[in-house]
GROMACS .gro file of N, CA, C and O in nm:
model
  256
    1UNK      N    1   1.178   0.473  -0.676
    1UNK     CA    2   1.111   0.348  -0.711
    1UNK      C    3   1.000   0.381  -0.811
    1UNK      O    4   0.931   0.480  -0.787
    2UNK      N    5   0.976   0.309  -0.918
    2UNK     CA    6   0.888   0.348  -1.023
    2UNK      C    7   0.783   0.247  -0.953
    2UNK      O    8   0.797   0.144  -0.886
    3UNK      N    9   0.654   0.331  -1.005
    3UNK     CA   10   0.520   0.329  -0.960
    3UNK      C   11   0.460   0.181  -1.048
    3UNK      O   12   0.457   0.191  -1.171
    4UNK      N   13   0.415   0.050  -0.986
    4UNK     CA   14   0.397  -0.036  -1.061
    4UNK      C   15   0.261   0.030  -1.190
    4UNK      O   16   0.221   0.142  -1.160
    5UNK      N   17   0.206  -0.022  -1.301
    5UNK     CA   18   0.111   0.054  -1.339
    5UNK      C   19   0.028  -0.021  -1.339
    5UNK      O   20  -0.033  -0.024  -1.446
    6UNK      N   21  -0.014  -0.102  -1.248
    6UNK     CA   22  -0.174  -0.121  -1.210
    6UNK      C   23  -0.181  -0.126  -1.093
    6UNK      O   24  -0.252  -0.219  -1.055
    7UNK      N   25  -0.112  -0.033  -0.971
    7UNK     CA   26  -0.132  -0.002  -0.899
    7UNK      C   27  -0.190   0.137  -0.883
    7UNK      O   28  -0.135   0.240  -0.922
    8UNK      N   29  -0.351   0.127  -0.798
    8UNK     CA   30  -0.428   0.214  -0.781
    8UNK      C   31  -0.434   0.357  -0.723
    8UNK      O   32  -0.329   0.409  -0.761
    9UNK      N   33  -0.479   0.415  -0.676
    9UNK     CA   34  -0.480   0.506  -0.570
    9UNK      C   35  -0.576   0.474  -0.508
    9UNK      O   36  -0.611   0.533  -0.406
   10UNK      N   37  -0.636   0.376  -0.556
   10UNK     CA   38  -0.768   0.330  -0.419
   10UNK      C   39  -0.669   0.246  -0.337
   10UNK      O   40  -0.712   0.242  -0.221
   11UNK      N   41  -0.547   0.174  -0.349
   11UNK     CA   42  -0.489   0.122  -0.293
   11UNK      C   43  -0.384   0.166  -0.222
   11UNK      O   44  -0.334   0.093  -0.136
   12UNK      N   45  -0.339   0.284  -0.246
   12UNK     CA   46  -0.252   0.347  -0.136
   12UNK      C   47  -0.349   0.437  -0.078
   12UNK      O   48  -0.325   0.458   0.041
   13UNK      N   49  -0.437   0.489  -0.116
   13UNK     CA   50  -0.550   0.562   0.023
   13UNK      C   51  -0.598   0.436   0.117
   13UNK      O   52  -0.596   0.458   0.238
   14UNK      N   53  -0.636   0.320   0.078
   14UNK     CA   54  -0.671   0.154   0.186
   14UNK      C   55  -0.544   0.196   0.274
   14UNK      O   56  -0.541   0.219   0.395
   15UNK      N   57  -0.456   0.199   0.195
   15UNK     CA   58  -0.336   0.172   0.317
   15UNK      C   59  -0.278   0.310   0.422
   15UNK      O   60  -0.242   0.301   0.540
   16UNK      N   61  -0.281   0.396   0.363
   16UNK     CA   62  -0.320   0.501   0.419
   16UNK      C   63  -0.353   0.514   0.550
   16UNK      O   64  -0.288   0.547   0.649
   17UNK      N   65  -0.521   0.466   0.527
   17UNK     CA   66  -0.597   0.476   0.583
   17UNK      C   67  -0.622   0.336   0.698
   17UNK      O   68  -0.712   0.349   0.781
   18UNK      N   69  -0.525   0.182   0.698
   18UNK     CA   70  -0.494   0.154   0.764
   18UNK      C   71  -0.425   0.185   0.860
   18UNK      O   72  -0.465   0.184   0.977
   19UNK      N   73  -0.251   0.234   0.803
   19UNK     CA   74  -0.167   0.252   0.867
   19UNK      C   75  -0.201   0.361   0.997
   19UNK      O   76  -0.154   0.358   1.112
   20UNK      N   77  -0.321   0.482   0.923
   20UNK     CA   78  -0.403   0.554   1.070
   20UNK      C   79  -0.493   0.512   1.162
   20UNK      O   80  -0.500   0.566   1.272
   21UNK      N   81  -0.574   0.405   1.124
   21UNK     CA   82  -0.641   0.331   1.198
   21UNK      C   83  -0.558   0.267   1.350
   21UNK      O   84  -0.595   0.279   1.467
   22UNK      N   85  -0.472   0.218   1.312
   22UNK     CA   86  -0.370   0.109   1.373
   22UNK      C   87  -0.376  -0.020   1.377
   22UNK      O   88  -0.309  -0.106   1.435
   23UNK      N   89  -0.486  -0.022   1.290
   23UNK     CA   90  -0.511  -0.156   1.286
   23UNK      C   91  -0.432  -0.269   1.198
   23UNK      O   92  -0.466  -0.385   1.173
   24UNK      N   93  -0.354  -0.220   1.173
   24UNK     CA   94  -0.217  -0.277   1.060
   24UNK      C   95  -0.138  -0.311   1.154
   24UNK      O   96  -0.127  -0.269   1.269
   25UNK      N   97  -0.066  -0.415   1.078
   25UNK     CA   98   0.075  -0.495   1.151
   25UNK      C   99   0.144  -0.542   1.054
   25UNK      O  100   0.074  -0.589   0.964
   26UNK      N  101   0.245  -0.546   1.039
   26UNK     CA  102   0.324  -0.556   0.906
   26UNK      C  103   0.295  -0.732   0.887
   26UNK      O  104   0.289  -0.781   0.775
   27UNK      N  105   0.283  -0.788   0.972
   27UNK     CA  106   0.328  -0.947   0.947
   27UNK      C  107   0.139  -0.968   0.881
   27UNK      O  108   0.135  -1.056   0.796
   28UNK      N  109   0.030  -0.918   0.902
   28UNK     CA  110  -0.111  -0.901   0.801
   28UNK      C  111  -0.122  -0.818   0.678
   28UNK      O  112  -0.204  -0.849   0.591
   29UNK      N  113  -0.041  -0.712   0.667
   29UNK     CA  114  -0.143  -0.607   0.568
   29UNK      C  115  -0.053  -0.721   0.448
   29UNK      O  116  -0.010  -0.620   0.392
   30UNK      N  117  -0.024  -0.774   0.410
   30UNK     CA  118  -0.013  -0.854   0.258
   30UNK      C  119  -0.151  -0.913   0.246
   30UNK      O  120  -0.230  -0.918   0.152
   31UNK      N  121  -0.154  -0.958   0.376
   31UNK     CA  122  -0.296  -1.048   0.362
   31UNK      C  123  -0.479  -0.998   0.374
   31UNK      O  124  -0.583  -1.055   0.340
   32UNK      N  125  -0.448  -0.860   0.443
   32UNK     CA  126  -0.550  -0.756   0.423
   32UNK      C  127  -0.578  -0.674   0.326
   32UNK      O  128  -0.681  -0.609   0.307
   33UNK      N  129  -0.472  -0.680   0.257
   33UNK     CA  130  -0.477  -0.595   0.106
   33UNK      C  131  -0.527  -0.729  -0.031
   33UNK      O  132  -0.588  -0.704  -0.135
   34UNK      N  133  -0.483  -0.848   0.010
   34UNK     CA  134  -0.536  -0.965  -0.098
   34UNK      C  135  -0.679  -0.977  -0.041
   34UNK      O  136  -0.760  -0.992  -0.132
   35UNK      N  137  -0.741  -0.976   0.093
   35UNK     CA  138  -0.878  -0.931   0.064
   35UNK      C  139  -0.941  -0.867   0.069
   35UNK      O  140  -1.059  -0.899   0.074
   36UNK      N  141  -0.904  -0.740   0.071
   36UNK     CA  142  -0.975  -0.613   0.052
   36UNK      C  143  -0.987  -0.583  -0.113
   36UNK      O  144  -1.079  -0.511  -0.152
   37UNK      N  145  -0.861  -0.658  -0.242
   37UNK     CA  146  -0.870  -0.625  -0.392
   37UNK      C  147  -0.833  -0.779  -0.378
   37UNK      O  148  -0.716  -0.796  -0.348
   38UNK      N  149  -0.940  -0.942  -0.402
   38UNK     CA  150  -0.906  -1.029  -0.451
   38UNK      C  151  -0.864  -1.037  -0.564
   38UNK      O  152  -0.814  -1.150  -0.569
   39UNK      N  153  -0.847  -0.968  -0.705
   39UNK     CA  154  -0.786  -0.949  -0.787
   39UNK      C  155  -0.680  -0.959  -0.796
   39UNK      O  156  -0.656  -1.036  -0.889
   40UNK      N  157  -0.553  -0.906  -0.729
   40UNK     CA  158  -0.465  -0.920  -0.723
   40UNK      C  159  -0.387  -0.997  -0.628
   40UNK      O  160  -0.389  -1.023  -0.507
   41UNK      N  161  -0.284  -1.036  -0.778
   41UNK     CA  162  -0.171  -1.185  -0.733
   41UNK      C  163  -0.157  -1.112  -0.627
   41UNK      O  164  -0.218  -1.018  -0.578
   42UNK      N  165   0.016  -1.225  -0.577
   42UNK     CA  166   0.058  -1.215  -0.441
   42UNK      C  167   0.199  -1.135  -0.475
   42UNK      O  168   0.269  -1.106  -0.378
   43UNK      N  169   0.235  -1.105  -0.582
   43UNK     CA  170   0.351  -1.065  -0.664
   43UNK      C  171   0.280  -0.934  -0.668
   43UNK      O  172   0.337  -0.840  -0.613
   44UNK      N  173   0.202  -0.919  -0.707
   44UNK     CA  174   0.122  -0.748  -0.706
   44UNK      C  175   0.092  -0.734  -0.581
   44UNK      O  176   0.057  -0.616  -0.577
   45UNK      N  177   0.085  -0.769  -0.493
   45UNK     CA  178   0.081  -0.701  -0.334
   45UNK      C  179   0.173  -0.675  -0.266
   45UNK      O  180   0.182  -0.588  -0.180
   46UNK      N  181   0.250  -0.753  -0.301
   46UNK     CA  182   0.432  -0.726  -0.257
   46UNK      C  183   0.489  -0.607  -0.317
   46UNK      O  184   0.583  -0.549  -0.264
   47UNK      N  185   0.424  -0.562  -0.446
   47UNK     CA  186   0.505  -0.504  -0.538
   47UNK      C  187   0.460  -0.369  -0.481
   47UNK      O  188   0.542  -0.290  -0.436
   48UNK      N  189   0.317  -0.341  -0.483
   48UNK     CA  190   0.216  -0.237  -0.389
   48UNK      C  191   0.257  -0.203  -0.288
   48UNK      O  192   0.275  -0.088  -0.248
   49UNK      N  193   0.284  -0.355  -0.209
   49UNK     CA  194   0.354  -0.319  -0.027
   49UNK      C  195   0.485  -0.219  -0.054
   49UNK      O  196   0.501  -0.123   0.020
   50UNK      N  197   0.565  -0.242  -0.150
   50UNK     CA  198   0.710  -0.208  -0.145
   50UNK      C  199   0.673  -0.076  -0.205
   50UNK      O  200   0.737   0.009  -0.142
   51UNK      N  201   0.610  -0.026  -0.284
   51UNK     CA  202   0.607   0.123  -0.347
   51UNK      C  203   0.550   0.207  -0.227
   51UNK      O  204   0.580   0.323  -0.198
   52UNK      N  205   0.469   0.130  -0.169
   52UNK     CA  206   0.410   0.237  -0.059
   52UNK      C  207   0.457   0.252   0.035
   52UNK      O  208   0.426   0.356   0.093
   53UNK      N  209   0.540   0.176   0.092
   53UNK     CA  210   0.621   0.185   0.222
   53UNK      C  211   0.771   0.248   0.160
   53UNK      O  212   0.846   0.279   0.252
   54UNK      N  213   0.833   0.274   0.007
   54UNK     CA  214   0.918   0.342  -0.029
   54UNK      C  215   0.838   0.512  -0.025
   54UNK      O  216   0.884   0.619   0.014
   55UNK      N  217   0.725   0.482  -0.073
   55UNK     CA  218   0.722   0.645  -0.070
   55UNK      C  219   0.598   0.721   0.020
   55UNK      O  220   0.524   0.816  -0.002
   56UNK      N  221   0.616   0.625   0.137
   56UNK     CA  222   0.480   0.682   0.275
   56UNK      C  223   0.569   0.815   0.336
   56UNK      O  224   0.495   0.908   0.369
   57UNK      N  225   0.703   0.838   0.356
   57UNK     CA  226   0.772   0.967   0.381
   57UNK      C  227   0.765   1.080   0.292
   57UNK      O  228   0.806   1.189   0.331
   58UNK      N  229   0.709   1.062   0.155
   58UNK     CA  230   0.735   1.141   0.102
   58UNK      C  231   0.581   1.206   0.070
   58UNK      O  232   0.563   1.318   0.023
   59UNK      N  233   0.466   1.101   0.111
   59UNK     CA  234   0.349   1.157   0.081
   59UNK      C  235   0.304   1.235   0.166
   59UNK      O  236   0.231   1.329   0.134
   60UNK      N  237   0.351   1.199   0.339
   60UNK     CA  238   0.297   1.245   0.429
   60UNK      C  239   0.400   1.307   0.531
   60UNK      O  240   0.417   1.284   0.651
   61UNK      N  241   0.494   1.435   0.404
   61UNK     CA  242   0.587   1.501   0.429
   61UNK      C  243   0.504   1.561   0.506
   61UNK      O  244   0.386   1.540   0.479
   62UNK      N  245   0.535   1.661   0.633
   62UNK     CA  246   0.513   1.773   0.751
   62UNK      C  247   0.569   1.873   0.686
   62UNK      O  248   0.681   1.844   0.644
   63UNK      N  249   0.520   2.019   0.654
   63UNK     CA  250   0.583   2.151   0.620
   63UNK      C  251   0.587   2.172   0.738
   63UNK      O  252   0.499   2.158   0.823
   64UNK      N  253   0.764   2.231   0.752
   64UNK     CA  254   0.765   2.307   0.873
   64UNK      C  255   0.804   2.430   0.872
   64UNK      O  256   0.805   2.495   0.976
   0.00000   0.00000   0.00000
């Protein structure tokens, strides 16, 4: 999946750093991420949601 290009890295460390919290639930973080960056549409949070949940296995590969 190609990386949208105004998507941040302050925005996949937020989520990150939700998804460890636990305080995430899939049916909110669209709506926790539109107010945590009001800037961005609802088409750019979807687009964000989908790159990061395509490549959360690959960031937080385990060496074994």
């Amino acid at each position: 999946m190609k990386r949208p290009e105004y998507l941040k890295d302050d925005y996949v460390i937020f989520l990150d750093e939700l998804m460890a919290s636990g305080q995430m639930t899939s049916f909110k973080v669209s709506q926790i991420l539109m107010h945590r960056f009001p800037l961005l549409s609802y088409e750019e949070v979807n687009n964000i949601l989908a790159y990061w949940i395509y490549t959360y296995n690959d960031r937080h590969r385990v060496e074994e």
